[in-house]
């Protein structure tokens, strides 16, 4: 979720989908458990014996239940001769899933089995290509749209405009738009969204102003464009002009304020949202948890947690659970983070990463390493972020031998190439343990170029352990990269001073003067304030503004 992109909500208004909205099977099939019960019943009666019920089952698993797309693929694989509706439903569900590549794969399979696509097939394949930023594949699909004669079908044309505007050729998008009906608000919105996403807000605003009719999608697209650029004053001006807002409009503004670091404004916006009676959704709460994590507002985060439990009595989603773990860990309540982790029914690799990292940074290194081993026992594949977290834990715990083992495990067993963060963790671990010569040798044998942070880590370790020679050598490498960082000079000066090498101190001070480097005066910032005239969730305490801002997702309704 925490990804600076656009999540697309796409509404299909064709008659077949309207009919399926009234289906008794779909009304009853609202979760995985019910889905499996209906599936079992159909197997008893003969899985392929009722084509209509089979279509309903696929529709429910691929579209109606967001977390059931993998189950839908398992069902689909059992169908001997899927009809066109079933293919389209699977492509649509896959395109809207977190793994849109499967939509393109299904379309390829469909072609190999000589199933002729219709005008509902290509929009979702193009949507998948847009999400994946697969320009060549999308252009190839464009050729097939022309081949089958759907280029001037409104669904096909608008999907092509949206694809080319967002990741293809903007000139092609403009040409397609010029050939469309000028009263088609979806085409206007698609082109405007493309220019906005590319950062060409001047062109996007011109198109927006020229629209004969502006629907809510158009307003949300334009507000999102400004919010993603951090131009919150312009976003707020448009927000105030929207004739009728929906939850997406509010979410974009809240996410924009969080992304810009204006956490109070984000919380004020949420309070305003509640006052006008707009119901928050999962996206709203994710942005608010991000704001609480960033600002250290633990009390508000706890109250949001309570609200989430009321909203989701059946259990929190993985995204919300991960956001809560992240919020509690960043706010210093690691026990609450552990409670959320243990209470989650489903977990993904990000869940494990959040708790392993949170424990490591709060000094619970042994518990962090233990959870990593539990993760491996459960056959959950760690990623590169997992190894950064567990190497941090080894560094803080002084587990040098185990750190080496995990570093080698990452390369040899999981085929993950070490990046600069992994190497920095190893240098930090060796430096903390006083193995400075080994740390220096490790840097010299790194397959990637060490950056200033790596050398600064070694310089800091040299100061802690009073190693003048290695400190001098690390400082030389640093000054070879850039010589305007006063902290690098001060660290080396302190190393000399700690060992009584006053000539060295004088040399460093003179070098600073000759280079024109000046040490900035240190300071601290503590911000105390309330959110708006009406405190969010009642009274709240003062809070300390944090320094880390995680990415925020902007959610808009895309052209249909």
Coordinates of C-alpha atoms in Angstrom, one line a residue:
X1 CA 0.0 0.0 0.0
X2 CA 2.7 2.4 1.1
X3 CA 3.7 3.1 -2.6
X4 CA 3.7 6.5 -4.3
X5 CA 1.6 5.4 -7.2
X6 CA -2.0 5.4 -8.4
X7 CA -4.4 2.7 -7.4
X8 CA -7.1 2.3 -10.0
X9 CA -10.8 1.6 -9.2
X10 CA -12.5 0.8 -12.4
X11 CA -16.2 0.5 -12.9
X12 CA -17.7 -1.6 -15.7
X13 CA -21.2 -0.7 -16.7
X14 CA -21.9 -3.4 -19.3
X15 CA -25.1 -5.3 -18.9
X16 CA -23.5 -8.6 -18.0
X17 CA -21.9 -7.2 -14.9
X18 CA -25.2 -5.5 -13.9
X19 CA -26.9 -8.9 -14.2
X20 CA -24.3 -10.6 -12.1
X21 CA -24.7 -8.0 -9.3
X22 CA -28.2 -9.4 -8.8
X23 CA -27.0 -13.1 -8.6
X24 CA -28.0 -15.0 -5.5
X25 CA -24.7 -16.9 -5.6
X26 CA -22.8 -13.6 -5.6
X27 CA -24.9 -12.2 -2.8
X28 CA -24.2 -15.3 -0.6
X29 CA -20.6 -15.7 -1.6
X30 CA -18.8 -13.0 0.4
X31 CA -15.7 -14.7 1.8
X32 CA -13.3 -17.5 1.1
X33 CA -15.0 -19.9 3.5
X34 CA -18.4 -19.6 1.7
X35 CA -16.6 -19.8 -1.7
X36 CA -15.0 -23.1 -0.8
X37 CA -18.4 -24.5 0.4
X38 CA -20.0 -23.6 -2.9
X39 CA -17.1 -25.1 -4.7
X40 CA -17.3 -28.3 -2.8
X41 CA -21.1 -28.6 -3.6
X42 CA -20.4 -28.0 -7.3
X43 CA -17.8 -30.8 -7.3
X44 CA -20.4 -33.2 -5.8
X45 CA -22.8 -32.3 -8.5
X46 CA -20.2 -32.3 -11.3
X47 CA -17.9 -29.3 -11.6
X48 CA -18.4 -28.7 -15.3
X49 CA -22.1 -29.7 -15.3
X50 CA -23.6 -26.2 -14.7
X51 CA -21.8 -23.6 -16.9
X52 CA -23.9 -20.7 -15.4
X53 CA -23.0 -21.6 -11.8
X54 CA -19.4 -22.0 -12.9
X55 CA -19.3 -18.5 -14.3
X56 CA -20.8 -17.2 -11.1
X57 CA -18.2 -18.9 -9.0
X58 CA -15.3 -17.5 -11.1
X59 CA -16.9 -14.0 -11.0
X60 CA -17.2 -14.2 -7.2
X61 CA -13.7 -15.4 -6.6
X62 CA -12.0 -13.1 -9.2
X63 CA -14.0 -9.9 -8.8
X64 CA -16.2 -9.9 -5.7
X65 CA -13.8 -11.2 -3.1
X66 CA -10.5 -9.1 -3.4
X67 CA -8.4 -11.7 -1.5
X68 CA -9.6 -14.7 -3.6
X69 CA -7.9 -14.1 -6.9
X70 CA -5.4 -16.9 -6.3
X71 CA -8.2 -19.3 -5.5
X72 CA -9.9 -18.1 -8.8
X73 CA -6.8 -19.2 -10.7
X74 CA -7.0 -22.6 -9.1
X75 CA -10.7 -22.9 -10.1
X76 CA -10.0 -21.7 -13.6
X77 CA -7.3 -24.3 -14.1
X78 CA -9.9 -27.0 -13.5
X79 CA -12.3 -25.8 -16.2
X80 CA -12.0 -27.9 -19.4
X81 CA -13.4 -25.3 -21.8
X82 CA -13.7 -21.8 -20.3
X83 CA -16.0 -19.6 -22.3
X84 CA -15.2 -16.0 -23.3
X85 CA -17.0 -14.5 -20.3
X86 CA -14.9 -16.6 -18.0
X87 CA -11.6 -15.6 -19.7
X88 CA -12.6 -11.9 -19.5
X89 CA -13.5 -12.2 -15.9
X90 CA -10.2 -13.8 -15.0
X91 CA -8.2 -11.2 -17.0
X92 CA -10.2 -8.4 -15.3
X93 CA -9.7 -9.8 -11.8
X94 CA -6.0 -10.4 -12.5
X95 CA -5.5 -6.9 -13.9
X96 CA -7.0 -5.4 -10.8
X97 CA -4.9 -7.7 -8.5
X98 CA -1.5 -6.9 -7.0
X99 CA 0.0 -9.2 -9.7
X100 CA -1.3 -7.8 -13.0
X101 CA 1.3 -9.8 -15.0
X102 CA -1.1 -12.8 -14.7
X103 CA -3.6 -10.8 -16.8
X104 CA -1.1 -10.6 -19.7
X105 CA -0.3 -14.3 -19.3
X106 CA -4.0 -15.3 -19.4
X107 CA -4.4 -13.2 -22.6
X108 CA -1.5 -15.1 -24.1
X109 CA -3.0 -18.4 -23.2
X110 CA -6.3 -17.3 -24.6
X111 CA -4.7 -16.6 -27.9
X112 CA -2.9 -19.9 -28.0
X113 CA -6.2 -21.7 -27.5
X114 CA -7.8 -19.7 -30.4
X115 CA -10.4 -18.0 -28.2
X116 CA -11.5 -14.8 -30.1
X117 CA -11.4 -11.7 -27.8
X118 CA -14.2 -9.1 -27.7
X119 CA -14.4 -5.5 -26.9
X120 CA -14.3 -6.3 -23.1
X121 CA -11.1 -8.2 -23.3
X122 CA -8.6 -5.5 -24.3
X123 CA -9.3 -2.8 -21.8
X124 CA -8.2 -5.0 -18.9
X125 CA -5.1 -6.3 -20.7
X126 CA -4.2 -2.7 -21.4
X127 CA -4.8 -1.8 -17.8
X128 CA -2.4 -4.5 -16.7
X129 CA 0.2 -3.2 -19.2
X130 CA -0.3 0.3 -17.7
X131 CA 0.2 -0.9 -14.2
X132 CA 3.3 -2.9 -15.2
X133 CA 4.6 0.0 -17.4
X134 CA 5.1 -2.6 -20.2
X135 CA 5.2 -0.2 -23.1
X136 CA 6.2 -2.7 -25.8
X137 CA 3.6 -5.2 -24.8
X138 CA 1.0 -2.5 -24.6
X139 CA 1.8 -1.3 -28.1
X140 CA 1.6 -4.9 -29.3
X141 CA -1.9 -5.2 -27.7
X142 CA -2.8 -1.9 -29.4
X143 CA -2.0 -3.6 -32.7
X144 CA -4.4 -6.4 -31.9
X145 CA -7.1 -3.9 -30.9
X146 CA -6.8 -2.4 -34.4
X147 CA -6.6 -5.9 -36.0
X148 CA -9.9 -6.9 -34.4
X149 CA -11.6 -3.6 -35.2
X150 CA -12.1 -2.3 -31.6
X151 CA -10.0 0.9 -31.9
X152 CA -13.0 3.1 -32.2
X153 CA -15.1 1.2 -29.7
X154 CA -15.4 3.6 -26.8
X155 CA -14.1 1.1 -24.2
X156 CA -11.1 0.1 -26.4
X157 CA -10.3 3.7 -27.4
X158 CA -10.4 5.0 -23.9
X159 CA -8.3 2.2 -22.6
X160 CA -5.7 3.0 -25.4
X161 CA -5.8 6.7 -24.5
X162 CA -5.2 5.8 -20.8
X163 CA -2.3 3.4 -21.6
X164 CA -0.5 5.8 -24.0
X165 CA -1.1 8.8 -21.8
X166 CA 0.3 7.1 -18.7
X167 CA 3.2 5.0 -20.0
X168 CA 3.1 4.9 -23.8
X169 CA 3.4 7.7 -26.3
X170 CA 1.5 10.8 -25.2
X171 CA 1.3 11.9 -28.8
X172 CA -0.6 8.8 -29.8
X173 CA -2.9 9.4 -26.8
X174 CA -3.6 12.9 -28.0
X175 CA -4.3 11.7 -31.6
X176 CA -6.7 9.1 -30.3
X177 CA -8.4 11.8 -28.1
X178 CA -8.7 14.2 -31.1
X179 CA -10.5 11.4 -33.0
X180 CA -12.9 10.7 -30.1
X181 CA -16.3 12.2 -29.4
X182 CA -15.6 15.5 -27.6
X183 CA -18.4 14.9 -25.1
X184 CA -16.9 11.7 -23.9
X185 CA -15.8 12.7 -20.4
X186 CA -13.9 9.4 -19.9
X187 CA -11.5 10.3 -22.8
X188 CA -11.0 13.7 -21.3
X189 CA -10.2 12.2 -17.9
X190 CA -7.8 9.6 -19.4
X191 CA -5.7 12.2 -21.2
X192 CA -5.8 14.6 -18.3
X193 CA -4.7 11.8 -15.9
X194 CA -1.8 11.0 -18.3
X195 CA -0.4 14.5 -18.4
X196 CA -0.9 14.9 -14.6
X197 CA 1.0 11.6 -13.9
X198 CA 3.9 12.8 -16.2
X199 CA 4.1 16.0 -14.1
X200 CA 2.8 18.2 -17.0
X201 CA 0.3 19.9 -14.7
X202 CA 0.0 23.0 -16.9
X203 CA -1.2 20.9 -19.9
X204 CA -3.4 18.8 -17.6
X205 CA -5.0 21.9 -16.0
X206 CA -5.7 23.3 -19.5
X207 CA -7.5 20.1 -20.5
X208 CA -9.4 20.1 -17.3
X209 CA -10.5 23.7 -17.7
X210 CA -11.6 23.0 -21.3
X211 CA -13.7 19.9 -20.4
X212 CA -17.3 20.4 -21.5
X213 CA -18.5 18.3 -18.5
X214 CA -16.4 17.5 -15.5
X215 CA -17.3 14.3 -13.6
X216 CA -15.9 13.4 -10.2
X217 CA -13.1 11.3 -11.8
X218 CA -11.8 14.4 -13.5
X219 CA -11.7 16.4 -10.3
X220 CA -10.0 13.6 -8.4
X221 CA -7.4 13.1 -11.2
X222 CA -6.5 16.8 -11.1
X223 CA -6.3 17.0 -7.3
X224 CA -4.1 13.9 -7.3
X225 CA -1.8 15.5 -9.8
X226 CA -1.2 18.5 -7.5
X227 CA -1.0 16.4 -4.4
X228 CA 1.7 14.1 -5.8
X229 CA 3.7 17.2 -6.7
X230 CA 3.3 18.5 -3.2
X231 CA 1.4 21.5 -4.4
X232 CA -1.2 21.3 -1.7
X233 CA -2.5 24.8 -1.9
X234 CA -3.6 24.2 -5.5
X235 CA -5.0 20.8 -4.6
X236 CA -7.0 22.5 -1.7
X237 CA -8.3 25.1 -4.1
X238 CA -9.7 22.5 -6.4
X239 CA -10.9 20.4 -3.4
X240 CA -13.0 23.4 -2.2
X241 CA -14.6 23.7 -5.7
X242 CA -15.6 20.1 -6.1
X243 CA -19.4 20.1 -6.5
X244 CA -19.8 16.7 -4.7
X245 CA -16.9 14.8 -3.1
X246 CA -16.5 11.1 -2.5
X247 CA -14.2 9.2 -0.1
X248 CA -11.5 9.1 -2.9
X249 CA -11.5 13.0 -2.9
X250 CA -10.9 13.1 0.8
X251 CA -8.3 10.3 0.7
X252 CA -6.2 12.1 -2.0
X253 CA -6.1 15.3 0.2
X254 CA -5.2 13.4 3.4
X255 CA -2.5 11.3 1.5
X256 CA -1.2 14.5 -0.1
X257 CA -0.7 16.3 3.3
X258 CA 1.0 13.2 4.7
X259 CA 3.3 12.9 1.7
X260 CA 4.2 16.6 2.1
X261 CA 5.0 16.2 5.8
X262 CA 2.0 18.3 6.9
X263 CA 0.7 15.7 9.4
X264 CA -1.5 18.2 11.3
X265 CA -3.3 19.2 8.1
X266 CA -3.9 15.5 7.3
X267 CA -5.5 15.0 10.7
X268 CA -7.5 18.2 10.4
X269 CA -8.7 17.0 7.0
X270 CA -9.8 13.7 8.6
X271 CA -11.7 15.5 11.3
X272 CA -13.4 17.6 8.7
X273 CA -14.3 14.5 6.8
X274 CA -15.9 13.0 9.8
X275 CA -17.9 16.2 10.5
X276 CA -19.5 16.2 7.1
X277 CA -20.5 12.5 7.5
X278 CA -18.1 10.9 5.0
X279 CA -17.2 7.4 6.0
X280 CA -13.5 6.6 5.9
X281 CA -12.3 3.4 4.2
X282 CA -9.1 1.4 4.5
X283 CA -7.1 3.8 2.4
X284 CA -8.1 6.7 4.7
X285 CA -6.9 4.8 7.7
X286 CA -3.7 3.7 6.1
X287 CA -2.8 7.4 5.4
X288 CA -3.7 8.4 8.9
X289 CA -1.5 5.6 10.4
X290 CA 1.3 6.8 8.2
X291 CA 0.9 10.3 9.6
X292 CA 0.9 8.9 13.2
X293 CA 4.0 6.9 12.5
X294 CA 5.7 9.9 11.0
X295 CA 4.8 12.3 13.7
X296 CA 5.0 10.0 16.7
X297 CA 1.4 10.5 17.6
X298 CA 1.0 7.2 19.5
X299 CA -2.3 8.2 21.3
X300 CA -4.0 9.0 18.0
X301 CA -2.7 5.9 16.5
X302 CA -4.1 3.8 19.3
X303 CA -7.5 5.4 18.8
X304 CA -7.4 4.8 15.1
X305 CA -6.6 1.1 16.0
X306 CA -9.7 1.0 18.1
X307 CA -11.8 2.5 15.2
X308 CA -10.3 -0.1 12.9
X309 CA -11.3 -3.0 15.1
X310 CA -14.9 -1.6 15.1
X311 CA -14.9 -1.2 11.3
X312 CA -13.4 -4.7 10.7
X313 CA -14.9 -7.0 13.2
X314 CA -13.9 -10.0 11.1
X315 CA -10.2 -9.2 11.3
X316 CA -7.8 -6.6 9.8
X317 CA -6.4 -6.9 6.3
X318 CA -2.7 -7.5 5.8
X319 CA -2.2 -3.9 4.7
X320 CA -3.8 -2.5 7.8
X321 CA -2.0 -4.9 10.1
X322 CA 1.3 -4.0 8.5
X323 CA 0.6 -0.3 8.9
X324 CA -0.3 -0.8 12.6
X325 CA 2.9 -2.7 13.2
X326 CA 4.9 0.0 11.5
X327 CA 3.1 2.8 13.4
X328 CA 3.5 1.1 16.9
X329 CA 7.2 0.3 16.2
X330 CA 8.0 3.9 15.0
X331 CA 6.2 5.3 18.0
X332 CA 8.2 3.2 20.4
X333 CA 5.4 0.8 21.5
X334 CA 7.1 -2.5 20.4
X335 CA 4.9 -4.6 22.6
X336 CA 1.8 -3.3 20.9
X337 CA 3.4 -4.0 17.5
X338 CA 4.0 -7.6 18.6
X339 CA 0.4 -8.0 19.8
X340 CA -0.8 -6.9 16.4
X341 CA 1.6 -9.2 14.7
X342 CA 0.6 -12.2 16.7
X343 CA -3.1 -11.4 16.2
X344 CA -2.9 -11.3 12.4
X345 CA -4.5 -14.3 10.7
X346 CA -2.7 -13.7 7.4
X347 CA 0.8 -12.4 7.1
X348 CA 3.1 -11.5 4.1
X349 CA 6.8 -10.9 3.9
X350 CA 6.2 -7.2 4.7
X351 CA 4.6 -8.2 7.9
X352 CA 7.6 -10.1 9.0
X353 CA 10.0 -7.4 7.8
X354 CA 8.1 -4.7 9.9
X355 CA 8.2 -6.7 13.1
X356 CA 11.8 -8.0 12.6
X357 CA 13.0 -4.5 11.9
X358 CA 11.0 -2.9 14.7
X359 CA 12.4 -5.3 17.3
X360 CA 16.0 -4.8 16.0
X361 CA 15.8 -1.0 16.2
X362 CA 14.3 -1.1 19.7
X363 CA 17.1 -3.3 21.1
X364 CA 15.3 -6.6 21.1
X365 CA 17.9 -8.2 18.7
X366 CA 17.6 -11.7 20.0
X367 CA 13.8 -11.7 19.5
X368 CA 14.3 -10.2 16.1
X369 CA 16.7 -13.0 15.1
X370 CA 14.4 -15.6 16.6
X371 CA 11.5 -14.4 14.5
X372 CA 13.7 -14.5 11.4
X373 CA 14.4 -18.2 12.1
X374 CA 10.7 -18.8 12.7
X375 CA 10.0 -17.1 9.3
X376 CA 12.4 -19.5 7.6
X377 CA 10.9 -22.6 9.4
X378 CA 7.4 -21.5 8.0
X379 CA 8.9 -21.5 4.5
X380 CA 8.2 -17.8 4.0
X381 CA 10.8 -16.5 1.6
X382 CA 12.7 -13.5 2.9
X383 CA 13.5 -10.6 0.5
X384 CA 16.4 -8.1 0.4
X385 CA 14.6 -5.9 3.0
X386 CA 14.3 -8.9 5.4
X387 CA 18.1 -9.4 5.3
X388 CA 18.7 -5.7 6.0
X389 CA 16.6 -6.0 9.1
X390 CA 18.1 -9.2 10.4
X391 CA 21.7 -7.9 9.7
X392 CA 20.8 -4.8 11.8
X393 CA 19.7 -7.1 14.6
X394 CA 23.0 -9.1 14.4
X395 CA 24.9 -5.8 14.5
X396 CA 23.1 -4.5 17.6
X397 CA 23.4 -7.9 19.3
X398 CA 27.1 -8.3 18.5
X399 CA 26.4 -11.6 16.7
X400 CA 29.2 -11.3 14.1
X401 CA 29.4 -15.0 13.3
X402 CA 25.6 -15.2 12.7
X403 CA 25.7 -12.0 10.7
X404 CA 28.3 -13.5 8.4
X405 CA 26.1 -16.6 8.1
X406 CA 23.0 -14.7 7.1
X407 CA 25.0 -12.5 4.6
X408 CA 26.2 -15.7 2.9
X409 CA 22.8 -17.3 3.2
X410 CA 21.3 -14.4 1.4
X411 CA 23.6 -14.9 -1.6
X412 CA 23.9 -18.6 -1.7
X413 CA 20.5 -19.9 -0.7
X414 CA 18.1 -17.1 -1.8
X415 CA 20.2 -15.7 -4.7
X416 CA 19.8 -12.1 -3.5
X417 CA 22.7 -10.0 -4.6
X418 CA 24.0 -7.8 -1.7
X419 CA 23.2 -4.1 -2.1
X420 CA 24.8 -1.1 -0.4
X421 CA 22.5 -1.4 2.6
X422 CA 23.5 -5.0 3.3
X423 CA 27.2 -4.0 3.0
X424 CA 26.7 -1.0 5.2
X425 CA 25.1 -3.3 7.9
X426 CA 28.1 -5.6 7.7
X427 CA 30.5 -2.8 8.2
X428 CA 28.5 -1.5 11.1
X429 CA 28.4 -4.9 12.7
X430 CA 32.2 -5.4 12.4
X431 CA 32.8 -1.9 13.5
X432 CA 30.6 -2.2 16.6
X433 CA 32.4 -5.5 17.5
X434 CA 35.8 -3.7 17.2
X435 CA 36.9 -5.7 14.2
X436 CA 38.0 -2.6 12.3
X437 CA 40.7 -4.3 10.2
X438 CA 38.2 -6.9 9.1
X439 CA 35.6 -4.1 8.3
X440 CA 38.2 -2.3 6.1
X441 CA 39.1 -5.5 4.3
X442 CA 35.3 -6.2 3.8
X443 CA 34.9 -2.8 2.1
X444 CA 37.9 -3.4 -0.2
X445 CA 36.4 -6.7 -1.3
X446 CA 32.8 -5.3 -1.9
X447 CA 31.5 -6.0 -5.4
X448 CA 29.7 -2.6 -5.4
X449 CA 31.3 0.8 -4.9
X450 CA 31.1 1.9 -1.2
X451 CA 29.3 5.2 -0.6
X452 CA 30.0 7.9 1.9
X453 CA 27.7 6.3 4.5
X454 CA 29.9 3.1 4.5
X455 CA 33.1 5.1 5.0
X456 CA 31.4 7.3 7.6
X457 CA 30.3 4.2 9.5
X458 CA 33.9 3.0 9.6
X459 CA 35.1 6.4 10.6
X460 CA 32.6 6.5 13.5
X461 CA 33.7 3.0 14.6
X462 CA 37.3 4.1 14.5
X463 CA 36.4 7.0 16.9
X464 CA 34.6 4.6 19.3
X465 CA 37.6 2.2 19.4
X466 CA 40.3 4.9 19.2
X467 CA 41.9 3.6 16.1
X468 CA 43.7 6.7 14.7
X469 CA 45.2 5.1 11.6
X470 CA 42.0 3.5 10.3
X471 CA 40.1 6.7 11.1
X472 CA 42.6 8.6 9.0
X473 CA 42.3 6.2 6.1
X474 CA 38.5 6.2 6.2
X475 CA 38.5 10.0 6.3
X476 CA 40.8 10.1 3.3
X477 CA 38.3 8.0 1.3
X478 CA 35.5 10.3 2.4
X479 CA 37.3 13.5 1.5
X480 CA 38.0 11.9 -1.9
X481 CA 34.2 11.8 -2.5
X482 CA 33.3 15.2 -1.1
X483 CA 35.0 17.6 1.3
X484 CA 32.2 19.9 2.4
X485 CA 30.8 17.7 5.3
X486 CA 31.9 19.3 8.6
X487 CA 30.9 16.1 10.5
X488 CA 33.6 14.1 8.8
X489 CA 36.3 16.5 9.9
X490 CA 35.0 16.7 13.4
X491 CA 34.9 12.9 13.7
X492 CA 38.5 12.6 12.7
X493 CA 39.5 15.5 15.0
X494 CA 37.8 13.7 17.9
X495 CA 39.7 10.5 17.2
X496 CA 43.0 12.4 17.4
X497 CA 41.9 14.2 20.5
X498 CA 40.8 11.0 22.3
X499 CA 44.3 9.6 21.8
X500 CA 46.0 12.8 22.7
X501 CA 47.4 13.4 19.2
X502 CA 47.0 17.2 19.3
X503 CA 49.1 17.8 16.1
X504 CA 46.5 15.7 14.3
X505 CA 43.7 17.8 15.7
X506 CA 45.4 21.0 14.6
X507 CA 46.0 19.5 11.1
X508 CA 42.3 18.7 10.7
X509 CA 41.2 22.1 12.0
X510 CA 43.5 23.8 9.5
X511 CA 42.3 21.6 6.7
X512 CA 38.7 22.6 7.5
X513 CA 39.7 26.3 7.4
X514 CA 41.6 25.9 4.1
X515 CA 38.6 24.1 2.6
X516 CA 36.1 26.7 3.8
X517 CA 34.1 24.2 5.8
X518 CA 32.2 25.5 8.8
X519 CA 30.6 23.4 11.5
X520 CA 26.9 24.2 11.7
X521 CA 25.4 24.9 15.2
X522 CA 23.5 21.9 16.5
X523 CA 19.9 22.1 17.5
X524 CA 16.7 20.2 18.4
X525 CA 13.2 20.7 17.2
X526 CA 10.2 19.7 19.3
X527 CA 6.8 20.7 17.9
X528 CA 3.7 20.8 20.2
X529 CA 0.3 21.5 18.8
X530 CA -3.3 20.5 18.6
X531 CA -5.1 19.4 15.4
X532 CA -7.6 22.1 14.5
X533 CA -10.1 23.7 16.8
X534 CA -11.7 20.4 17.7
X535 CA -9.1 17.8 18.8
X536 CA -9.1 14.6 16.8
X537 CA -10.8 11.8 18.9
X538 CA -11.0 14.3 21.9
X539 CA -8.0 15.6 23.8
X540 CA -4.5 14.5 22.8
X541 CA -1.1 15.0 24.2
X542 CA 1.8 16.9 22.7
X543 CA 3.9 14.9 20.3
X544 CA 7.4 15.0 18.8
X545 CA 7.7 15.4 15.1
X546 CA 9.6 12.5 13.5
X547 CA 12.2 12.6 10.8
X548 CA 11.2 9.7 8.6
X549 CA 8.3 10.0 6.1
X550 CA 7.2 6.7 4.6
X551 CA 5.7 6.8 1.1
X552 CA 1.9 7.3 0.7
X553 CA -0.4 5.8 -1.8
X554 CA -2.7 8.1 -3.8
X555 CA -6.0 6.4 -4.7
X556 CA -8.1 7.9 -7.4
X557 CA -11.0 6.6 -9.5
X558 CA -9.6 6.0 -13.0
X559 CA -11.6 6.5 -16.3
X560 CA -14.0 3.7 -16.7

